[in-house]
Short mmCIF file of C-alpha atoms and ligand atoms in Angstrom, two decimals:
data_model
loop_
_atom_site.label_atom_id
_atom_site.label_comp_id
_atom_site.label_asym_id
_atom_site.label_seq_id
_atom_site.Cartn_x
_atom_site.Cartn_y
_atom_site.Cartn_z
CA MET A 1 -27.96 39.56 -4.95
CA ASN A 2 -26.90 38.25 -1.58
CA LYS A 3 -24.01 35.87 -1.01
CA VAL A 4 -26.22 32.81 -0.74
CA ASN A 5 -28.06 33.42 -4.02
CA LYS A 6 -24.79 34.12 -5.77
CA ALA A 7 -23.36 30.88 -4.42
CA LEU A 8 -26.49 28.99 -5.44
CA LYS A 9 -26.04 30.20 -9.01
CA GLU A 10 -22.48 28.90 -9.02
CA VAL A 11 -23.59 25.57 -7.62
CA ASP A 12 -26.35 25.34 -10.22
CA ASN A 13 -23.72 25.42 -12.99
CA SER A 14 -22.10 22.28 -11.63
CA ILE A 15 -24.77 19.91 -10.37
CA GLU A 16 -28.08 18.60 -11.63
CA ASN A 17 -31.27 17.17 -10.16
CA TYR A 18 -30.93 18.61 -6.71
CA ASP A 19 -33.38 20.01 -4.20
CA GLU A 20 -32.92 23.77 -4.57
CA GLU A 21 -34.47 24.70 -1.23
CA LYS A 22 -32.32 22.19 0.61
CA VAL A 23 -29.11 23.31 -1.08
CA LYS A 24 -29.97 26.97 -0.46
CA GLN A 25 -30.52 26.23 3.19
CA GLU A 26 -27.21 24.39 3.44
CA LEU A 27 -25.36 27.22 1.72
CA ASN A 28 -27.00 29.71 4.04
CA GLU A 29 -25.91 27.70 7.04
CA LEU A 30 -22.31 27.39 5.82
CA ILE A 31 -21.94 31.02 4.77
CA ASN A 32 -23.95 32.93 7.36
CA GLN A 33 -23.90 30.68 10.37
CA TYR A 34 -20.49 29.00 10.16
CA LYS A 35 -18.86 31.91 8.29
CA VAL A 36 -17.25 29.53 5.81
CA PRO A 37 -15.62 31.46 2.92
CA VAL A 38 -18.08 31.57 0.00
CA ASP A 39 -15.75 29.76 -2.44
CA GLN A 40 -15.22 26.97 0.05
CA ALA A 41 -18.95 26.66 0.71
CA ILE A 42 -19.62 26.40 -3.02
CA SER A 43 -17.00 23.75 -3.63
CA SER A 44 -18.02 21.65 -0.65
CA ILE A 45 -21.68 21.67 -1.71
CA ILE A 46 -20.71 20.78 -5.28
CA ARG A 47 -18.54 17.94 -4.04
CA LYS A 48 -21.29 16.64 -1.80
CA TYR A 49 -24.01 16.65 -4.45
CA GLN A 50 -21.78 15.45 -7.27
CA ASP A 51 -20.90 12.49 -5.12
CA SER A 52 -24.54 11.63 -4.70
CA THR A 53 -25.62 12.20 -8.31
CA THR A 54 -22.76 10.94 -10.49
CA ASN A 55 -20.52 7.85 -10.66
CA ARG A 56 -22.13 6.29 -7.65
CA ALA A 57 -20.28 3.06 -7.12
CA GLY A 58 -22.68 1.79 -4.43
CA LYS A 59 -22.05 -1.35 -2.35
CA LYS A 60 -18.98 -3.20 -3.48
CA GLN A 61 -16.58 -5.98 -2.75
CA ILE A 62 -13.10 -4.64 -2.16
CA LYS A 63 -11.55 -6.45 -5.13
CA ASN A 64 -13.97 -4.65 -7.48
CA ILE A 65 -13.06 -1.14 -6.35
CA GLU A 66 -11.32 0.95 -8.99
CA SER A 67 -9.48 4.26 -8.97
CA ASP A 68 -11.43 7.53 -9.18
CA GLU A 69 -14.76 6.16 -8.00
CA SER A 70 -17.04 7.90 -5.55
CA GLY A 71 -20.06 6.95 -3.49
CA ILE A 72 -18.36 3.70 -2.50
CA GLU A 73 -19.93 1.53 0.17
CA ILE A 74 -17.90 -1.31 1.66
CA THR A 75 -17.62 -3.32 4.82
CA GLY A 76 -14.21 -4.53 5.90
CA ARG A 77 -11.90 -5.31 8.78
CA ILE A 78 -9.07 -2.95 9.72
CA ILE A 79 -5.92 -5.01 9.22
CA ARG A 80 -3.43 -2.22 9.85
CA LYS A 81 -3.67 1.34 11.10
CA THR A 82 -0.93 4.01 11.32
CA PRO A 83 -1.39 7.65 12.31
CA ARG A 84 0.70 9.97 10.15
CA THR A 85 1.36 13.66 9.73
CA ILE A 86 1.52 14.78 6.14
CA GLU A 87 2.00 18.12 4.46
CA VAL A 88 -0.80 19.38 2.22
CA GLU A 89 -0.22 22.69 0.49
CA GLY A 90 2.27 23.76 3.13
CA GLU A 91 0.05 22.79 6.04
CA GLU A 92 0.59 19.84 8.36
CA ARG A 93 -2.37 17.50 8.69
CA ASP A 94 -2.91 14.49 10.90
CA VAL A 95 -4.29 11.55 8.98
CA VAL A 96 -4.65 7.83 9.55
CA SER A 97 -3.49 5.41 6.89
CA GLY A 98 -4.12 1.71 6.90
CA THR A 99 -5.45 -1.37 5.18
CA LEU A 100 -9.00 -2.74 5.06
CA GLY A 101 -9.90 -6.25 4.02
CA ASP A 102 -12.98 -8.33 3.18
CA GLU A 103 -13.28 -11.89 1.87
CA SER A 104 -12.51 -10.65 -1.67
CA GLY A 105 -9.31 -8.68 -1.08
CA ILE A 106 -7.63 -5.70 0.56
CA ILE A 107 -7.37 -1.96 -0.03
CA ASN A 108 -5.21 0.75 1.51
CA PHE A 109 -6.97 3.79 2.89
CA THR A 110 -6.33 7.30 4.15
CA ALA A 111 -8.73 8.84 6.66
CA TRP A 112 -8.78 12.65 6.64
CA ILE A 113 -11.26 12.82 9.49
CA ASP A 114 -11.37 11.62 13.08
CA PHE A 115 -10.94 7.84 12.95
CA PRO A 116 -11.73 6.27 16.33
CA TYR A 117 -11.37 2.64 15.25
CA GLU A 118 -8.74 0.04 16.00
CA GLU A 119 -7.00 -2.81 14.24
CA GLY A 120 -9.40 -5.74 14.11
CA ASP A 121 -12.59 -3.63 14.08
CA VAL A 122 -15.11 -4.28 11.30
CA ILE A 123 -16.41 -1.03 9.84
CA GLN A 124 -18.92 -0.04 7.23
CA ILE A 125 -17.95 2.85 5.02
CA ARG A 126 -20.47 4.84 3.00
CA ASN A 127 -19.69 7.52 0.47
CA GLY A 128 -15.97 6.83 0.30
CA TYR A 129 -14.01 7.68 -2.83
CA THR A 130 -10.79 6.48 -4.41
CA ARG A 131 -7.65 8.00 -5.85
CA GLU A 132 -4.89 6.20 -7.67
CA TRP A 133 -1.71 5.69 -5.67
CA GLN A 134 1.22 3.71 -7.10
CA ASN A 135 -1.04 2.07 -9.69
CA GLN A 136 -3.54 0.93 -7.05
CA PRO A 137 -6.85 2.42 -5.94
CA GLU A 138 -6.58 3.96 -2.47
CA LEU A 139 -9.77 4.53 -0.47
CA GLN A 140 -10.24 8.07 0.82
CA ILE A 141 -12.31 8.67 3.92
CA GLY A 142 -13.27 12.34 3.93
CA ASP A 143 -15.75 14.90 5.26
CA TYR A 144 -18.74 13.31 3.56
CA THR A 145 -17.86 9.73 4.34
CA ASP A 146 -19.91 7.93 6.98
CA ILE A 147 -18.23 5.26 9.06
CA ALA A 148 -19.91 2.93 11.51
CA GLN A 149 -18.94 -0.18 13.41
CA ALA A 150 -20.43 -3.20 11.62
CA GLU A 151 -21.46 -6.70 12.57
CA GLU A 152 -21.08 -8.38 9.18
CA SER A 153 -18.93 -11.48 9.08
CA VAL A 154 -15.50 -10.73 7.68
CA PRO A 155 -12.44 -13.03 7.92
CA SER A 156 -10.56 -12.68 11.22
CA LEU A 157 -7.50 -10.50 11.73
CA GLU A 158 -5.45 -13.64 12.25
CA LYS A 159 -6.55 -14.95 8.87
CA PHE A 160 -5.61 -11.71 7.12
CA LYS A 161 -2.21 -11.70 8.78
CA SER A 162 -1.29 -15.25 7.83
CA PRO A 163 0.48 -15.46 4.46
CA LYS A 164 -1.50 -16.68 1.45
CA LYS A 165 0.12 -18.64 -1.35
CA VAL A 166 -0.35 -16.58 -4.51
CA THR A 167 1.22 -15.96 -7.89
CA ILE A 168 3.27 -12.83 -8.48
CA GLN A 169 0.33 -11.38 -10.42
CA GLU A 170 -1.84 -11.60 -7.30
CA ILE A 171 0.81 -10.37 -4.90
CA ASP A 172 -0.87 -7.02 -4.16
CA LYS A 173 -4.31 -8.58 -3.64
CA VAL A 174 -3.42 -10.07 -0.26
CA TYR A 175 -2.00 -8.57 2.91
CA LEU A 176 0.81 -11.09 3.31
CA ALA A 177 1.87 -13.09 0.27
CA LYS A 178 3.77 -16.34 -0.04
CA VAL A 179 5.38 -16.86 -3.44
CA GLU A 180 7.59 -19.52 -4.98
CA ALA A 181 9.81 -17.93 -7.62
CA THR A 182 13.23 -17.89 -9.21
CA ILE A 183 15.70 -15.08 -8.65
CA ILE A 184 16.45 -13.93 -12.19
CA ASP A 185 18.50 -10.84 -11.40
CA VAL A 186 20.29 -9.04 -8.56
CA LEU A 187 20.10 -5.29 -9.01
CA GLU A 188 22.63 -2.53 -8.38
CA ARG A 189 22.97 -1.24 -4.83
CA SER A 190 22.63 -4.74 -3.46
CA GLY A 191 25.18 -6.12 -1.01
CA LEU A 192 26.91 -3.86 1.50
CA ILE A 193 25.18 -0.49 1.51
CA MET A 194 25.40 2.59 3.74
CA ARG A 195 22.32 4.19 5.26
CA CYS A 196 21.61 7.58 6.80
CA PRO A 197 21.12 7.03 10.57
CA GLU A 198 18.32 9.64 10.57
CA CYS A 199 16.08 8.46 7.75
CA ASN A 200 17.42 5.07 6.55
CA ARG A 201 17.95 6.37 3.02
CA VAL A 202 20.90 4.83 1.20
CA THR A 203 23.67 7.44 1.20
CA LYS A 204 26.03 8.48 -1.56
CA GLY A 205 29.41 8.50 0.15
CA ASN A 206 28.64 10.31 3.42
CA GLU A 207 25.89 12.35 1.82
CA CYS A 208 22.19 11.85 2.56
CA GLN A 209 19.88 13.42 0.02
CA GLU A 210 17.75 14.74 2.90
CA HIS A 211 20.19 15.29 5.77
CA GLY A 212 23.43 16.26 4.03
CA GLU A 213 26.71 15.07 5.55
CA VAL A 214 26.06 12.20 7.98
CA GLU A 215 27.93 9.29 9.51
CA PRO A 216 26.29 6.46 7.57
CA GLU A 217 25.65 3.02 9.03
CA PRO A 218 26.40 -0.17 7.08
CA ASP A 219 23.61 -2.56 6.15
CA LEU A 220 23.18 -5.64 4.01
CA ARG A 221 20.43 -6.24 1.49
CA ILE A 222 19.55 -7.69 -1.89
CA LYS A 223 17.32 -6.04 -4.45
CA ALA A 224 16.27 -8.81 -6.78
CA ILE A 225 13.90 -9.58 -9.60
CA LEU A 226 11.71 -12.60 -8.89
CA ASP A 227 9.97 -14.58 -11.64
CA ASP A 228 7.37 -17.29 -11.08
CA GLY A 229 6.68 -18.00 -14.75
CA LEU A 230 3.51 -15.88 -14.68
CA GLY A 231 4.99 -12.55 -13.71
CA THR A 232 7.97 -10.71 -12.28
CA VAL A 233 8.36 -8.40 -9.31
CA GLN A 234 11.14 -6.38 -7.76
CA ALA A 235 11.83 -7.64 -4.27
CA THR A 236 13.85 -6.22 -1.40
CA LEU A 237 15.52 -8.67 0.96
CA PRO A 238 16.57 -7.06 4.26
CA GLN A 239 19.70 -7.99 6.20
CA GLU A 240 18.39 -11.08 8.01
CA VAL A 241 16.83 -12.55 4.87
CA THR A 242 19.93 -11.77 2.80
CA GLN A 243 22.13 -13.50 5.37
CA LYS A 244 19.89 -16.57 5.41
CA LEU A 245 19.96 -16.81 1.61
CA THR A 246 23.67 -16.13 1.03
CA GLY A 247 25.20 -17.28 4.30
CA ILE A 248 27.04 -13.94 4.47
CA SER A 249 26.62 -11.86 7.64
CA LEU A 250 27.04 -8.09 7.89
CA SER A 251 30.39 -8.44 9.66
CA GLU A 252 31.63 -10.91 7.04
CA ALA A 253 30.51 -8.53 4.30
CA LYS A 254 32.40 -5.67 5.97
CA GLU A 255 35.49 -7.88 6.16
CA MET A 256 35.20 -8.81 2.48
CA ALA A 257 34.94 -5.14 1.53
CA ARG A 258 37.87 -4.20 3.78
CA ASP A 259 40.11 -6.92 2.33
CA ALA A 260 39.27 -5.93 -1.25
CA LEU A 261 39.25 -2.20 -0.44
CA ASP A 262 36.02 -2.19 -2.42
CA ARG A 263 32.40 -2.58 -1.32
CA SER A 264 31.26 -3.85 -4.71
CA VAL A 265 32.86 -7.27 -4.08
CA VAL A 266 29.90 -8.00 -1.81
CA GLU A 267 27.42 -7.14 -4.55
CA GLU A 268 29.29 -9.45 -6.92
CA GLU A 269 29.11 -12.23 -4.33
CA MET A 270 25.35 -11.67 -3.97
CA LYS A 271 24.89 -12.42 -7.68
CA GLU A 272 25.65 -16.06 -6.88
CA VAL A 273 21.98 -16.43 -5.93
CA ILE A 274 20.77 -15.71 -9.47
CA GLY A 275 19.00 -18.82 -10.74
CA GLU A 276 17.99 -20.06 -7.29
CA THR A 277 14.37 -20.92 -6.61
CA VAL A 278 13.07 -19.64 -3.29
CA ILE A 279 9.86 -19.46 -1.29
CA VAL A 280 9.40 -15.96 0.08
CA LYS A 281 6.84 -14.34 2.34
CA GLY A 282 6.26 -10.63 2.50
CA ARG A 283 4.18 -7.59 1.68
CA SER A 284 3.72 -5.76 -1.56
CA ILE A 285 4.15 -2.01 -1.14
CA GLY A 286 3.79 0.03 -4.30
CA ASN A 287 5.89 -1.72 -6.92
CA ASN A 288 8.18 -3.37 -4.40
CA PHE A 289 7.81 -6.70 -2.61
CA LEU A 290 9.27 -6.49 0.90
CA VAL A 291 10.42 -9.94 1.91
CA ASN A 292 10.46 -10.87 5.59
CA GLU A 293 11.00 -14.63 5.36
CA ILE A 294 12.79 -16.87 2.91
CA GLU A 295 13.26 -20.59 2.50
CA LYS A 296 14.39 -22.99 -0.18
CA PRO A 297 11.77 -25.32 -1.66
CA GLN A 298 11.89 -28.79 -0.18
CA TRP A 299 12.82 -30.14 -3.55
CA ALA A 300 15.01 -28.36 -6.01
CA PRO A 301 12.97 -27.97 -9.23
CA LYS A 302 15.20 -30.39 -11.15
CA GLU A 303 14.77 -33.09 -8.54
CA LYS A 304 11.07 -32.39 -8.44
CA ALA A 305 10.78 -32.83 -12.21
CA LYS A 306 12.73 -36.07 -12.06
CA GLN A 307 10.51 -37.32 -9.26
CA ILE A 308 7.39 -36.62 -11.32
CA LEU A 309 8.88 -38.33 -14.38
CA ASP A 310 9.77 -41.40 -12.32
CA LYS A 311 6.22 -41.57 -11.02
CA LEU A 312 4.80 -41.31 -14.55
CA LYS A 313 7.08 -44.11 -15.72
CA GLU A 314 5.92 -46.24 -12.82
CA MET A 315 2.31 -45.66 -13.81
CA GLU A 316 3.01 -46.58 -17.43
CA ALA A 317 4.78 -49.79 -16.45
ZN1 ZN B 1 18.83 11.11 5.95
#
């Protein structure tokens, strides 16, 4: 039996309802013309035909996409695009990661193939598939995915990039979220922290988990739990936001730590914000909400409640 017939037999064990002549021809091309290793030819054909015969998700709105689906067809605007190099089984690969959005929601993607599109472009994707990443479906654009520029009307880039007021439960459904919530806890490793100058990781003493002994740089942050009555989320407030909320600058924090001979005094001071209601804007990444803007509500909740009560009394009178 020649290589192609052998491969066809293998393929036949895994897929159903396919055109045997067509598959045989494709296997022949891969094995004899392109000299693809037989195993690889078999698995790529199986993948291709499985995609087209099982679990076909078809045309979808982004919010309805789930993990581990294949045959996905969507149209969306590229909101963000970042080229990355990642290591897969010891080999470096160039990929593009980013975020796509339509009127229903957003989804993060990874493109494993040439991706000649830019932020703002509207693209139609056919035969995409999803994997689960940090509890969210992530769209995969691979060898068998077709991409084309599209004309369909999708909200503008500007609209995607302006914050939307949502509840904490909906925080990962929008690109930039605006949430009103109460700080119910300030977590450990808040306050004055030290970071590795190479990778930004928080160091233990002078030790970076990745780079060993380094000369760490001080930074200020709060890791907090936010609660809006419907849900909770862990939020990270970077230096600028922390300073705006607490009124403590990095140099003041360093002074406090120096005077007390102890960095943890800053963390203790940060706990003063527990119980405060804030309006925050930011992006949800994995299980963390990265805050880039903070403000206090125009009315403190107590005053707001009193104001509403007064109005009700007026109406009754
Ligand atoms: Zn490091």
